[in-house]
């Protein structure tokens, strides 16, 4: 699972989510609430991706790859979290961790990692496209 969040000059933020599992791909682009920071946009993307993962049939290992080291550090310091979106992420991680091994990893941005480049492209298109998942979810 790879996520990306961005904010444009008009204070609009978007996120892109790319999930690859088994032989399927899910691509989501979403416009966030007005005046949402890039930091918060990344959390929204992670939260939505985890909620989707709960409904998908997949293997026992989940990898969450994010270019936002700040988000990963914030999740690592979960004892001091006071944000509703992050609390929801932690609850979902706890739920998923009962049957899956969860791995959070920071990755460099814009270095050619396929999934991240897809999430980045989705993010850039988010402001002009509808918020609809693609990839054959049934």
Coordinates of C-alpha atoms in Angstrom, one line a residue:
X1 CA 0.0 0.0 0.0
X2 CA 1.5 3.3 -1.1
X3 CA 0.0 6.7 -0.3
X4 CA 0.7 10.3 -1.4
X5 CA -0.7 13.6 -0.3
X6 CA -0.2 17.1 -1.7
X7 CA -1.4 20.7 -1.3
X8 CA -1.7 23.2 -4.2
X9 CA -1.3 27.0 -4.2
X10 CA -5.1 27.4 -3.7
X11 CA -4.9 25.5 -0.3
X12 CA -6.7 22.5 -1.8
X13 CA -5.2 19.1 -0.9
X14 CA -5.6 15.8 -2.6
X15 CA -4.3 12.3 -2.0
X16 CA -3.6 9.2 -4.0
X17 CA -3.7 5.6 -2.8
X18 CA -2.3 2.6 -4.6
X19 CA -2.8 -0.9 -3.3
X20 CA -1.5 -4.0 -5.0
X21 CA -2.6 -7.4 -3.6
X22 CA -2.4 -10.7 -5.3
X23 CA -2.9 -10.0 -9.0
X24 CA -5.1 -6.9 -8.5
X25 CA -4.5 -3.2 -8.2
X26 CA -6.7 -0.6 -6.5
X27 CA -6.1 3.1 -7.4
X28 CA -8.0 5.9 -5.5
X29 CA -7.7 9.6 -5.9
X30 CA -9.5 11.9 -3.4
X31 CA -9.9 15.6 -2.8
X32 CA -9.5 16.4 0.9
X33 CA -11.3 19.1 3.0
X34 CA -10.3 22.7 2.3
X35 CA -7.2 24.0 4.1
X36 CA -6.0 20.4 4.9
X37 CA -2.2 20.3 5.4
X38 CA 0.0 17.9 3.4
X39 CA 0.8 16.1 6.7
X40 CA -2.9 15.6 7.4
X41 CA -3.6 14.7 3.8
X42 CA -1.2 11.8 4.1
X43 CA -3.0 10.6 7.3
X44 CA -6.3 10.7 5.5
X45 CA -4.8 8.6 2.6
X46 CA -3.4 6.1 5.1
X47 CA -6.7 5.9 7.0
X48 CA -8.8 5.3 3.9
X49 CA -6.4 2.7 2.5
X50 CA -6.4 0.8 5.8
X51 CA -10.2 0.9 5.9
X52 CA -10.3 -0.6 2.3
X53 CA -7.7 -3.2 3.3
X54 CA -10.1 -4.5 6.0
X55 CA -12.5 -5.5 3.3
X56 CA -10.1 -7.1 0.9
X57 CA -8.9 -10.7 0.9
X58 CA -5.2 -10.6 1.1
X59 CA -2.2 -12.3 2.5
X60 CA -1.0 -12.2 6.1
X61 CA 1.5 -9.3 5.6
X62 CA 0.6 -5.7 5.0
X63 CA 3.2 -3.1 4.0
X64 CA 2.4 0.6 4.4
X65 CA 4.9 2.6 2.4
X66 CA 5.0 6.4 2.9
X67 CA 7.3 9.1 1.8
X68 CA 6.2 11.1 4.8
X69 CA 8.7 10.3 7.6
X70 CA 6.8 12.7 9.8
X71 CA 3.6 10.6 9.5
X72 CA 5.5 7.4 10.4
X73 CA 7.2 9.0 13.3
X74 CA 3.9 10.4 14.5
X75 CA 2.3 6.9 14.4
X76 CA 5.4 5.5 16.2
X77 CA 4.7 8.0 19.0
X78 CA 1.1 6.7 19.4
X79 CA 1.0 7.3 23.1
X80 CA 0.9 11.1 22.6
X81 CA -1.6 11.1 19.7
X82 CA -4.4 13.6 20.1
X83 CA -5.8 13.6 16.5
X84 CA -9.0 11.8 15.5
X85 CA -7.8 10.6 12.1
X86 CA -4.6 9.2 13.7
X87 CA -6.6 7.6 16.5
X88 CA -8.8 5.9 13.8
X89 CA -5.6 4.7 12.0
X90 CA -4.3 3.2 15.2
X91 CA -7.6 1.4 15.9
X92 CA -7.6 0.0 12.4
X93 CA -4.0 -1.1 12.7
X94 CA -4.8 -2.8 15.9
X95 CA -7.7 -4.6 14.3
X96 CA -5.7 -5.7 11.3
X97 CA -2.7 -6.7 13.4
X98 CA -4.7 -9.6 15.0
X99 CA -4.5 -11.5 11.7
X100 CA -1.8 -9.7 9.8
X101 CA 1.8 -8.6 10.2
X102 CA 1.8 -4.8 9.8
X103 CA 4.9 -3.1 8.4
X104 CA 5.3 0.7 8.2
X105 CA 8.2 1.9 6.1
X106 CA 9.5 5.3 5.0
X107 CA 10.5 5.5 1.4
X108 CA 12.2 8.2 -0.6
X109 CA 9.9 10.1 -2.9
X110 CA 10.4 10.5 -6.6
X111 CA 13.1 7.9 -7.0
X112 CA 11.2 5.6 -9.4
X113 CA 9.4 3.3 -6.9
X114 CA 6.5 2.1 -9.1
X115 CA 3.7 2.2 -6.6
X116 CA 4.7 5.5 -5.2
X117 CA 4.8 7.1 -8.7
X118 CA 1.3 5.7 -9.3
X119 CA 0.1 7.2 -6.1
X120 CA 1.8 10.5 -6.9
X121 CA 0.1 10.6 -10.3
X122 CA -3.3 9.9 -8.7
X123 CA -2.7 12.7 -6.2
X124 CA -1.9 15.2 -9.0
X125 CA -5.0 14.2 -10.9
X126 CA -7.2 14.2 -7.7
X127 CA -8.4 17.8 -8.0
X128 CA -9.7 17.3 -11.5
X129 CA -11.2 13.8 -11.2
X130 CA -14.0 12.2 -9.3
X131 CA -13.3 10.4 -6.1
X132 CA -13.9 6.9 -7.3
X133 CA -11.8 3.7 -6.7
X134 CA -10.7 1.8 -9.8
X135 CA -9.3 -1.7 -10.2
X136 CA -12.2 -4.1 -10.2
X137 CA -13.3 -4.1 -6.6
X138 CA -16.4 -6.3 -6.2

